[in-house]
XYZ file of C-alpha atoms in Angstrom:
370
model
C 29.771 -30.930 38.355
C 31.674 -32.120 35.305
C 28.464 -33.052 33.505
C 24.790 -32.588 34.140
C 22.221 -35.409 34.660
C 21.172 -35.831 31.008
C 24.757 -36.506 29.921
C 25.509 -39.237 32.503
C 23.682 -42.174 30.860
C 25.159 -41.321 27.469
C 28.661 -41.229 28.974
C 28.139 -44.660 30.611
C 26.831 -46.266 27.452
C 29.580 -44.902 25.261
C 32.699 -45.264 27.490
C 33.023 -48.924 28.576
C 36.494 -49.569 27.127
C 37.083 -52.511 24.856
C 39.550 -53.920 27.385
C 36.758 -54.213 30.061
C 33.851 -56.601 30.064
C 30.347 -56.051 31.409
C 29.029 -58.862 33.703
C 25.377 -58.934 32.551
C 24.838 -62.350 34.143
C 25.134 -60.647 37.572
C 23.434 -57.400 36.881
C 20.401 -58.872 35.186
C 19.519 -60.468 38.625
C 18.703 -56.922 39.979
C 15.845 -56.576 37.436
C 13.714 -58.976 39.575
C 11.242 -56.794 41.480
C 10.439 -59.335 44.212
C 13.075 -59.099 46.964
C 12.877 -62.797 48.020
C 13.119 -64.137 44.549
C 15.919 -61.604 43.781
C 17.898 -62.824 46.737
C 17.938 -66.506 45.700
C 18.428 -65.701 42.005
C 21.557 -63.472 42.808
C 22.957 -66.143 45.140
C 22.907 -68.614 42.323
C 24.183 -66.104 39.711
C 27.116 -65.247 42.118
C 28.006 -68.967 42.547
C 28.019 -69.394 38.803
C 30.207 -66.321 38.210
C 32.560 -67.425 40.997
C 33.400 -70.629 39.128
C 34.389 -68.649 35.985
C 36.141 -65.926 37.859
C 38.285 -68.302 39.972
C 39.299 -70.397 36.923
C 40.761 -67.313 35.237
C 43.513 -66.985 37.708
C 44.901 -64.301 40.009
C 45.967 -60.645 39.648
C 49.679 -59.992 39.069
C 50.158 -58.186 42.374
C 48.345 -57.003 45.430
C 49.493 -54.709 48.233
C 47.733 -53.323 51.351
C 48.443 -50.058 53.124
C 46.908 -49.365 56.488
C 45.599 -45.780 56.876
C 44.310 -43.917 59.881
C 41.685 -45.144 62.342
C 38.410 -43.371 63.067
C 35.499 -43.637 65.451
C 32.250 -44.930 64.266
C 28.882 -45.476 66.042
C 28.273 -49.019 67.193
C 24.556 -48.790 66.375
C 25.461 -48.039 62.737
C 28.181 -50.755 62.322
C 26.088 -53.632 63.687
C 22.594 -52.655 62.530
C 19.914 -54.180 64.908
C 22.672 -56.205 66.719
C 24.858 -53.744 68.720
C 27.333 -55.897 70.754
C 28.052 -53.265 73.563
C 26.581 -50.291 75.178
C 29.479 -48.176 74.198
C 28.514 -45.477 71.812
C 31.499 -45.774 69.384
C 33.966 -48.361 68.135
C 37.092 -47.910 66.048
C 37.572 -48.745 62.389
C 40.724 -48.469 60.347
C 40.794 -47.224 56.726
C 43.017 -49.085 54.327
C 43.762 -48.896 50.688
C 45.071 -51.450 48.128
C 47.280 -51.212 45.087
C 46.423 -53.836 42.495
C 48.455 -54.727 39.384
C 46.533 -56.801 36.821
C 46.345 -57.666 33.127
C 43.399 -56.300 31.228
C 41.561 -58.040 28.449
C 43.759 -56.485 25.764
C 46.860 -57.975 27.463
C 48.086 -54.564 28.974
C 49.350 -54.496 32.545
C 47.401 -51.926 34.533
C 47.540 -50.514 38.122
C 44.451 -49.562 40.121
C 44.423 -47.852 43.485
C 41.509 -48.969 45.585
C 40.051 -46.676 48.334
C 42.902 -44.101 48.698
C 40.943 -42.019 51.146
C 42.430 -38.665 52.232
C 41.630 -38.474 56.004
C 41.676 -34.758 56.264
C 39.244 -34.379 53.319
C 36.958 -37.123 54.656
C 36.767 -35.349 57.969
C 35.012 -32.489 56.186
C 31.935 -34.599 55.572
C 28.981 -33.453 57.788
C 28.865 -36.464 60.094
C 32.625 -36.581 60.693
C 32.891 -32.805 61.163
C 30.182 -32.926 63.790
C 31.693 -36.133 65.439
C 35.053 -34.212 65.833
C 33.178 -31.280 67.505
C 31.482 -33.703 69.914
C 34.438 -35.974 70.777
C 37.505 -33.745 70.561
C 36.324 -30.102 70.201
C 39.775 -28.943 71.275
C 41.454 -30.632 68.224
C 41.883 -28.411 65.163
C 40.331 -29.585 61.961
C 43.774 -29.248 60.281
C 45.501 -31.814 62.574
C 44.943 -34.652 60.103
C 46.883 -32.845 57.401
C 50.052 -33.770 59.197
C 49.654 -37.458 58.423
C 50.933 -38.951 55.118
C 48.087 -39.690 52.724
C 47.760 -42.811 50.458
C 49.900 -41.424 47.619
C 52.803 -40.586 49.903
C 52.548 -43.872 51.601
C 52.472 -45.748 48.250
C 55.738 -43.996 47.349
C 57.494 -44.424 50.641
C 56.410 -48.054 51.491
C 56.061 -49.616 48.083
C 58.294 -47.538 45.836
C 55.301 -46.653 43.663
C 55.151 -43.577 41.358
C 51.554 -42.313 41.698
C 51.896 -40.899 38.173
C 51.998 -44.491 36.853
C 48.675 -45.416 38.389
C 46.069 -46.025 35.686
C 42.765 -46.086 37.624
C 41.414 -44.995 41.077
C 38.201 -46.447 42.519
C 36.297 -46.537 45.828
C 33.738 -49.082 46.924
C 31.406 -46.095 47.235
C 31.865 -42.291 47.470
C 30.667 -41.713 51.140
C 33.027 -39.008 52.720
C 35.212 -38.846 49.519
C 36.546 -35.694 47.900
C 38.237 -36.558 44.584
C 39.581 -33.166 43.633
C 43.064 -33.414 45.255
C 43.624 -36.745 43.540
C 42.324 -35.910 40.067
C 42.836 -32.168 39.551
C 44.966 -30.913 42.485
C 44.262 -28.237 45.007
C 45.863 -25.055 46.294
C 47.942 -24.709 43.172
C 49.410 -28.119 43.670
C 49.298 -30.845 40.880
C 46.955 -33.818 41.208
C 48.113 -36.762 43.285
C 47.273 -39.118 40.447
C 47.870 -37.072 37.257
C 47.219 -39.985 34.727
C 44.568 -41.901 36.565
C 40.907 -42.225 35.687
C 38.178 -42.595 38.386
C 36.094 -45.719 37.822
C 32.795 -45.117 39.498
C 29.246 -46.405 39.107
C 27.170 -43.666 37.361
C 24.585 -43.784 40.261
C 27.163 -42.295 42.589
C 27.538 -39.306 40.272
C 23.757 -38.860 40.038
C 23.565 -38.914 43.811
C 26.039 -36.072 44.099
C 23.947 -34.083 41.630
C 21.028 -33.860 44.042
C 21.628 -35.112 47.567
C 18.725 -36.134 49.712
C 18.743 -34.703 53.249
C 19.351 -38.197 54.723
C 22.338 -38.612 52.479
C 23.994 -35.246 53.202
C 25.836 -36.136 56.391
C 27.830 -38.832 54.503
C 28.616 -37.134 51.217
C 30.964 -34.232 50.204
C 28.716 -32.441 47.686
C 31.677 -30.765 45.895
C 33.554 -34.008 45.593
C 33.824 -33.930 41.727
C 33.637 -30.197 41.137
C 36.060 -29.130 38.418
C 37.083 -32.702 37.506
C 36.979 -32.979 33.654
C 34.549 -35.593 32.318
C 37.462 -37.399 30.481
C 38.988 -38.178 33.894
C 35.948 -40.137 34.933
C 34.936 -43.585 33.714
C 31.260 -43.887 34.707
C 30.012 -47.507 34.458
C 26.457 -48.817 34.393
C 26.955 -51.910 36.510
C 29.444 -54.665 37.141
C 32.643 -54.615 35.175
C 35.306 -57.393 34.850
C 38.503 -55.395 34.482
C 40.892 -58.228 33.639
C 42.474 -61.299 34.909
C 41.595 -61.688 38.604
C 39.788 -58.411 39.138
C 36.180 -57.259 38.825
C 33.982 -54.492 40.222
C 30.687 -56.129 41.183
C 27.744 -53.757 41.558
C 26.325 -54.311 45.132
C 23.663 -51.627 45.696
C 22.026 -50.859 49.033
C 24.634 -49.121 51.161
C 24.692 -46.606 48.374
C 22.893 -46.910 45.044
C 26.144 -47.158 43.129
C 28.101 -49.247 45.613
C 30.444 -51.822 44.041
C 32.611 -54.417 45.667
C 36.097 -54.999 44.415
C 36.449 -58.701 43.837
C 39.980 -60.024 43.343
C 41.871 -63.292 43.115
C 45.024 -63.079 45.323
C 47.725 -65.668 44.427
C 48.016 -68.359 47.116
C 45.128 -66.856 49.159
C 42.017 -67.283 46.988
C 39.095 -64.974 45.903
C 38.145 -62.039 48.083
C 35.868 -58.966 47.966
C 36.719 -55.480 49.276
C 33.515 -54.116 50.834
C 32.130 -51.962 53.579
C 28.783 -53.672 53.535
C 29.839 -55.399 56.782
C 32.284 -54.298 59.517
C 34.084 -57.525 59.896
C 34.141 -60.961 58.066
C 31.895 -62.521 60.676
C 29.228 -59.835 59.751
C 28.808 -62.332 56.839
C 28.385 -65.411 59.024
C 26.962 -64.038 62.294
C 26.036 -67.486 63.668
C 29.764 -68.185 64.046
C 30.620 -64.738 65.418
C 32.476 -64.182 68.662
C 29.988 -61.390 69.419
C 26.970 -62.775 71.223
C 24.622 -60.146 69.842
C 25.409 -61.188 66.238
C 24.789 -64.855 67.097
C 21.504 -64.035 68.846
C 20.423 -61.813 65.907
C 21.104 -64.673 63.537
C 19.184 -67.160 65.636
C 16.197 -64.849 66.376
C 15.681 -63.607 62.813
C 17.255 -66.249 60.660
C 19.614 -63.637 59.431
C 22.672 -64.773 57.447
C 24.278 -61.297 57.456
C 24.464 -58.185 59.687
C 24.575 -54.930 57.806
C 26.761 -51.905 58.296
C 23.723 -49.604 58.503
C 24.842 -46.002 58.678
C 23.123 -45.002 55.464
C 20.709 -47.653 54.303
C 19.530 -46.447 50.935
C 17.909 -49.903 50.582
C 18.266 -52.337 53.427
C 16.823 -55.254 51.385
C 19.345 -54.601 48.559
C 22.268 -54.371 50.874
C 21.322 -57.676 52.473
C 21.196 -59.205 49.141
C 24.408 -57.549 48.016
C 26.198 -59.153 51.024
C 24.800 -62.560 50.072
C 25.990 -61.965 46.544
C 29.458 -61.046 47.827
C 29.783 -64.170 49.939
C 28.494 -66.455 47.066
C 31.437 -65.217 44.941
C 34.268 -65.286 47.300
C 36.171 -68.221 48.753
C 35.887 -69.121 52.496
C 38.105 -69.828 55.341
C 41.037 -67.495 55.022
C 40.157 -66.025 58.428
C 39.203 -69.376 59.781
C 36.240 -71.742 59.766
C 33.712 -71.158 57.002
C 33.796 -67.384 57.249
C 33.654 -65.745 53.800
C 36.757 -63.998 52.467
C 35.657 -60.490 52.862
C 38.494 -58.004 52.953
C 36.711 -55.192 54.684
C 37.675 -51.779 53.269
C 37.507 -50.247 56.899
C 37.601 -53.159 59.260
C 36.406 -52.925 62.900
C 39.445 -53.163 65.316
C 39.812 -53.539 69.048
C 39.989 -50.263 70.909
C 39.368 -48.674 74.273
C 36.320 -46.916 72.727
C 34.502 -50.265 72.811
C 36.325 -52.025 75.554
C 36.149 -55.841 75.597
C 34.832 -56.433 72.103
C 36.620 -57.256 68.901
C 36.239 -59.453 65.792
C 36.888 -63.157 66.290
C 37.823 -63.553 62.620
C 40.361 -61.208 60.833
C 41.949 -61.543 57.386
C 45.738 -61.151 57.603
C 47.171 -58.439 55.337
C 47.227 -59.523 51.703
C 50.514 -58.827 50.049
C 51.033 -61.205 47.093
C 52.603 -61.311 43.715
C 54.813 -58.629 42.130
C 54.429 -54.879 41.251
C 56.293 -53.905 38.073
C 54.487 -51.305 36.080
C 53.883 -48.677 38.765
C 57.327 -48.577 40.379
C 59.277 -45.280 40.471
């Protein structure tokens, strides 16, 4: 690892740049030890922050790039409310390029969730899933597909060397070495970018629990210099129209990428739920979600593959929907721009999301163009 455990808190405390702002009014809500009180407190804190955030205006530009789909267990995706007897459904990874103005007035570019499919497939769960579903397919097959850096160049005309920051909503199935230091004698994909990550994700990688191991790549940051990593303590307001809001539960260092898209409103990029209606199950087109909401009074349905804290993840989903606008996908459904949305497929025949957010491509990109 680039640094041992005692160094991580010192790095976090010392390295929040002057052009970023901590969001103490949100993070202080997690100090409340009583889950029920904490839920309502964070709901109120989220609503108050939303008013300030929305008033500050949108990011300069936002682009979406769809990546490869992958199978995922239904029982994980709709925790306690599986909508079909099928074992798997299909999700699709996607990444986002965002151009924004930081608090010093500098225009910056951040690449959100640029997952490398062939690297993610090495994680224990997905390696075993490949062996179970398609044992005849070589592990190297995914290397033939263009990754996020190549797609950003081809589709958007972006020079990956001009990207300032990379971040992921969490580090499940991520390997950062190709992006930050290169591999096989090849240069890094993002030679000038720094990884923004919650320090709890780094601490998790230093000593994985057995229940975490299927979802993490233990060597994800091996050989990455400390100066390429910006480890933050909690929520961070990066600049006009963009914040990373700490939303623990799915992982301890999970954060949601909250952004204001010109002409569309305020959204959150998250994998806490598999589709926007996971945040309003009583309005879902999936009967099991509606019944779950009615039976238990649940206002969200968790993506539950690795519940490090189910109470916290529930609260985090409520926090997300208290910050974002509503109705982009229809009705009163919160504006959640799922990082890996659930899509229709033959794997789970006959079911699909009722509400989907159309691809968000707004504003202009100027600083990162080749």
